[in-house]
PDB file of C-alpha atoms in Angstrom:
ATOM      1  CA  MET A1238     -32.661  -5.964 -10.172  1.00 81.00           C
ATOM      2  CA  PRO A1239     -33.588  -5.654  -6.495  1.00 86.00           C
ATOM      3  CA  THR A1240     -32.690  -2.544  -4.605  1.00 88.00           C
ATOM      4  CA  GLY A1241     -31.950  -1.922  -0.958  1.00 89.00           C
ATOM      5  CA  LYS A1242     -29.688  -0.256   1.500  1.00 91.00           C
ATOM      6  CA  VAL A1243     -26.430  -1.292   3.165  1.00 91.00           C
ATOM      7  CA  LYS A1244     -27.239  -2.592   6.632  1.00 92.00           C
ATOM      8  CA  TRP A1245     -23.506  -2.840   7.506  1.00 93.00           C
ATOM      9  CA  TYR A1246     -20.297  -3.672   5.823  1.00 93.00           C
ATOM     10  CA  ASP A1247     -16.852  -4.513   7.305  1.00 92.00           C
ATOM     11  CA  ALA A1248     -14.121  -3.623   4.784  1.00 89.00           C
ATOM     12  CA  GLU A1249     -11.402  -5.446   6.886  1.00 90.00           C
ATOM     13  CA  LYS A1250     -13.373  -8.720   6.846  1.00 92.00           C
ATOM     14  CA  GLY A1251     -14.705  -8.173   3.310  1.00 91.00           C
ATOM     15  CA  PHE A1252     -18.349  -8.748   3.852  1.00 93.00           C
ATOM     16  CA  GLY A1253     -21.608  -7.373   5.170  1.00 94.00           C
ATOM     17  CA  PHE A1254     -25.375  -7.296   4.647  1.00 94.00           C
ATOM     18  CA  LEU A1255     -27.823  -5.348   2.581  1.00 93.00           C
ATOM     19  CA  SER A1256     -31.392  -4.841   3.533  1.00 92.00           C
ATOM     20  CA  GLN A1257     -33.959  -5.411   0.731  1.00 88.00           C
ATOM     21  CA  GLU A1258     -36.890  -2.978   0.456  1.00 77.00           C
ATOM     22  CA  ASP A1259     -39.157  -5.931   0.555  1.00 78.00           C
ATOM     23  CA  GLY A1260     -37.539  -9.172   1.901  1.00 80.00           C
ATOM     24  CA  GLU A1261     -34.838 -10.682   3.982  1.00 86.00           C
ATOM     25  CA  ASP A1262     -31.317  -9.382   4.421  1.00 91.00           C
ATOM     26  CA  VAL A1263     -28.833 -10.221   1.677  1.00 92.00           C
ATOM     27  CA  TYR A1264     -25.220 -11.396   2.424  1.00 94.00           C
ATOM     28  CA  VAL A1265     -22.556  -9.405   0.309  1.00 94.00           C
ATOM     29  CA  ARG A1266     -18.813 -10.216  -0.189  1.00 93.00           C
ATOM     30  CA  SER A1267     -16.216  -7.832  -1.395  1.00 91.00           C
ATOM     31  CA  SER A1268     -15.947  -9.815  -4.635  1.00 92.00           C
ATOM     32  CA  ALA A1269     -19.551  -8.574  -5.538  1.00 92.00           C
ATOM     33  CA  LEU A1270     -18.536  -4.937  -5.293  1.00 90.00           C
ATOM     34  CA  PRO A1271     -17.828  -2.923  -8.458  1.00 88.00           C
ATOM     35  CA  ALA A1272     -14.291  -2.392  -9.591  1.00 87.00           C
ATOM     36  CA  GLY A1273     -12.465   0.281  -7.567  1.00 84.00           C
ATOM     37  CA  VAL A1274     -14.877   0.157  -4.765  1.00 86.00           C
ATOM     38  CA  GLU A1275     -13.241  -0.854  -1.347  1.00 84.00           C
ATOM     39  CA  GLY A1276     -16.299  -0.888   0.800  1.00 87.00           C
ATOM     40  CA  LEU A1277     -19.808   0.245   1.496  1.00 90.00           C
ATOM     41  CA  LYS A1278     -21.275   2.564   4.069  1.00 89.00           C
ATOM     42  CA  ALA A1279     -24.300   1.933   6.149  1.00 88.00           C
ATOM     43  CA  GLY A1280     -27.433   3.455   4.630  1.00 87.00           C
ATOM     44  CA  GLN A1281     -25.908   3.686   1.175  1.00 89.00           C
ATOM     45  CA  LYS A1282     -28.511   2.811  -1.547  1.00 91.00           C
ATOM     46  CA  VAL A1283     -27.567  -0.050  -3.876  1.00 91.00           C
ATOM     47  CA  GLU A1284     -29.001  -2.180  -6.651  1.00 91.00           C
ATOM     48  CA  PHE A1285     -27.837  -5.814  -6.705  1.00 90.00           C
ATOM     49  CA  GLY A1286     -28.188  -9.158  -8.378  1.00 91.00           C
ATOM     50  CA  MET A1287     -28.663 -12.196  -6.081  1.00 88.00           C
ATOM     51  CA  ALA A1288     -28.875 -15.855  -5.844  1.00 91.00           C
ATOM     52  CA  ALA A1289     -29.934 -18.350  -3.143  1.00 89.00           C
ATOM     53  CA  GLY A1290     -26.956 -19.258  -0.958  1.00 85.00           C
ATOM     54  CA  ARG A1291     -26.582 -22.043   1.584  1.00 86.00           C
ATOM     55  CA  ARG A1292     -27.588 -19.708   4.439  1.00 85.00           C
ATOM     56  CA  GLY A1293     -29.918 -17.318   2.508  1.00 88.00           C
ATOM     57  CA  PRO A1294     -29.828 -14.807  -0.307  1.00 91.00           C
ATOM     58  CA  GLN A1295     -26.315 -13.649  -1.457  1.00 93.00           C
ATOM     59  CA  ALA A1296     -25.469 -10.635  -3.596  1.00 91.00           C
ATOM     60  CA  LEU A1297     -23.626 -11.619  -6.832  1.00 91.00           C
ATOM     61  CA  SER A1298     -23.043  -8.041  -8.126  1.00 92.00           C
ATOM     62  CA  VAL A1299     -23.629  -4.708  -6.568  1.00 92.00           C
ATOM     63  CA  LYS A1300     -24.161  -1.344  -8.210  1.00 91.00           C
ATOM     64  CA  LEU A1301     -24.043   1.929  -6.269  1.00 90.00           C
ATOM     65  CA  ILE A1302     -27.156   4.035  -6.706  1.00 88.00           C
ATOM     66  CA  ASP A1303     -26.435   6.889  -4.274  1.00 72.00           C
ATOM     67  CA  PRO A1304     -23.221   8.133  -2.788  1.00 66.00           C
ATOM     68  CA  PRO A1305     -22.706   7.103   0.854  1.00 59.00           C
ATOM     69  CA  PRO A1306     -24.339   9.460   3.416  1.00 57.00           C
ATOM     70  CA  THR A1307     -21.942  11.834   4.983  1.00 59.00           C
ATOM     71  CA  VAL A1308     -21.901  14.121   8.024  1.00 59.00           C
ATOM     72  CA  SER A1309     -19.352  16.491   6.630  1.00 60.00           C
ATOM     73  CA  LYS A1310     -20.233  19.639   4.734  1.00 59.00           C
ATOM     74  CA  PRO A1311     -19.579  19.366   1.012  1.00 59.00           C
ATOM     75  CA  ARG A1312     -16.538  21.269  -0.107  1.00 60.00           C
ATOM     76  CA  ARG A1313     -16.951  23.757  -2.899  1.00 58.00           C
ATOM     77  CA  GLU A1314     -15.138  23.287  -6.145  1.00 59.00           C
ATOM     78  CA  SER A1315     -12.558  25.789  -7.082  1.00 57.00           C
ATOM     79  CA  VAL A1316     -14.072  27.823  -9.983  1.00 59.00           C
ATOM     80  CA  GLY A1317     -11.910  30.820 -10.166  1.00 59.00           C
ATOM     81  CA  PRO A1318     -10.592  33.610  -7.945  1.00 66.00           C
ATOM     82  CA  VAL A1319     -11.939  33.810  -4.396  1.00 68.00           C
ATOM     83  CA  ASN A1320     -12.841  37.010  -2.779  1.00 74.00           C
ATOM     84  CA  HIS A1321     -11.502  37.006   0.772  1.00 78.00           C
ATOM     85  CA  LYS A1322     -12.824  39.327   3.379  1.00 81.00           C
ATOM     86  CA  HIS A1323      -9.282  40.164   4.737  1.00 79.00           C
ATOM     87  CA  THR A1324      -5.956  40.777   3.138  1.00 85.00           C
ATOM     88  CA  THR A1325      -3.083  38.398   3.959  1.00 87.00           C
ATOM     89  CA  ASP A1326      -1.588  40.993   6.274  1.00 89.00           C
ATOM     90  CA  GLU A1327      -4.895  41.287   8.161  1.00 86.00           C
ATOM     91  CA  LEU A1328      -5.221  37.547   8.355  1.00 86.00           C
ATOM     92  CA  HIS A1329      -1.661  37.196   9.695  1.00 88.00           C
ATOM     93  CA  GLY A1330      -2.494  39.720  12.412  1.00 87.00           C
ATOM     94  CA  MET A1331      -5.616  37.699  13.183  1.00 84.00           C
ATOM     95  CA  ILE A1332      -3.687  34.526  13.575  1.00 89.00           C
ATOM     96  CA  GLU A1333      -1.053  36.188  15.821  1.00 89.00           C
ATOM     97  CA  ASP A1334      -3.902  37.605  18.007  1.00 86.00           C
ATOM     98  CA  MET A1335      -5.467  34.148  18.069  1.00 87.00           C
ATOM     99  CA  ILE A1336      -2.292  32.535  19.178  1.00 90.00           C
ATOM    100  CA  THR A1337      -1.765  35.150  21.915  1.00 89.00           C
ATOM    101  CA  LEU A1338      -5.313  34.664  23.043  1.00 85.00           C
ATOM    102  CA  LEU A1339      -5.049  30.865  23.153  1.00 90.00           C
ATOM    103  CA  ASP A1340      -1.688  30.951  24.925  1.00 89.00           C
ATOM    104  CA  GLY A1341      -2.572  33.643  27.325  1.00 88.00           C
ATOM    105  CA  THR A1342      -5.993  32.659  28.445  1.00 87.00           C
ATOM    106  CA  VAL A1343      -7.065  29.141  27.357  1.00 89.00           C
ATOM    107  CA  GLN A1344      -3.687  27.387  27.966  1.00 91.00           C
ATOM    108  CA  THR A1345      -3.230  29.153  31.388  1.00 89.00           C
ATOM    109  CA  GLU A1346      -6.527  27.753  32.592  1.00 90.00           C
ATOM    110  CA  LEU A1347      -5.917  24.309  31.118  1.00 90.00           C
ATOM    111  CA  ARG A1348      -2.452  24.070  32.808  1.00 90.00           C
ATOM    112  CA  LYS A1349      -4.353  24.705  36.174  1.00 92.00           C
ATOM    113  CA  GLY A1350      -6.592  21.832  35.347  1.00 92.00           C
ATOM    114  CA  ARG A1351      -9.808  23.710  34.493  1.00 91.00           C
ATOM    115  CA  TYR A1352     -11.615  25.000  31.453  1.00 90.00           C
ATOM    116  CA  PRO A1353     -11.717  28.697  30.787  1.00 88.00           C
ATOM    117  CA  ASP A1354     -14.643  30.834  31.780  1.00 89.00           C
ATOM    118  CA  ARG A1355     -17.667  30.337  29.480  1.00 90.00           C
ATOM    119  CA  LYS A1356     -17.631  34.038  28.431  1.00 89.00           C
ATOM    120  CA  ILE A1357     -13.986  33.815  27.483  1.00 87.00           C
ATOM    121  CA  ALA A1358     -14.334  30.451  25.759  1.00 87.00           C
ATOM    122  CA  ARG A1359     -17.216  31.892  23.662  1.00 88.00           C
ATOM    123  CA  LYS A1360     -15.026  34.838  22.554  1.00 86.00           C
ATOM    124  CA  VAL A1361     -12.159  32.573  21.727  1.00 87.00           C
ATOM    125  CA  SER A1362     -14.214  30.171  19.736  1.00 87.00           C
ATOM    126  CA  GLU A1363     -15.642  33.098  17.679  1.00 86.00           C
ATOM    127  CA  VAL A1364     -12.100  34.176  16.839  1.00 85.00           C
ATOM    128  CA  VAL A1365     -11.021  30.656  15.898  1.00 89.00           C
ATOM    129  CA  ARG A1366     -14.112  30.169  13.738  1.00 87.00           C
ATOM    130  CA  ALA A1367     -13.547  33.518  11.926  1.00 85.00           C
ATOM    131  CA  VAL A1368      -9.902  32.567  11.140  1.00 86.00           C
ATOM    132  CA  ALA A1369     -11.010  29.085   9.930  1.00 87.00           C
ATOM    133  CA  ALA A1370     -13.701  30.527   7.720  1.00 84.00           C
ATOM    134  CA  GLU A1371     -11.312  32.937   6.115  1.00 84.00           C
ATOM    135  CA  LEU A1372      -8.757  30.168   5.512  1.00 84.00           C
ATOM    136  CA  ASP A1373     -11.417  27.890   4.043  1.00 80.00           C
ATOM    137  CA  ALA A1374     -12.857  30.560   1.688  1.00 71.00           C
TER     138      ALA A1374
END
């Protein structure tokens, strides 16, 4: 079976094109996708059976080789108790401080039609990231 990558695929229209590793592009319809697969992502590696169609090669069946590329960080699986850096009371205080900081400095500047000073913005973003990291742990 030939292999290639998804060049593009439009799930709404139900078709797209695959690029072969050595050859011309291959037309693919949604009916050629495996059961339960709604669409394909550009760059996704696939294996496919094909036949000659009226306008060129056409995929008859598609098998996914690699998961689609992603730009998001993989989430860790829950494998037991998590060790948080802060207690729930400390985190509650951090969130209250963050809200006060956002409301008192950032919102005030934004209401005036300007962004906060770079030094303040950097400090605020550090606090927001710390809270987010603790919640995501």
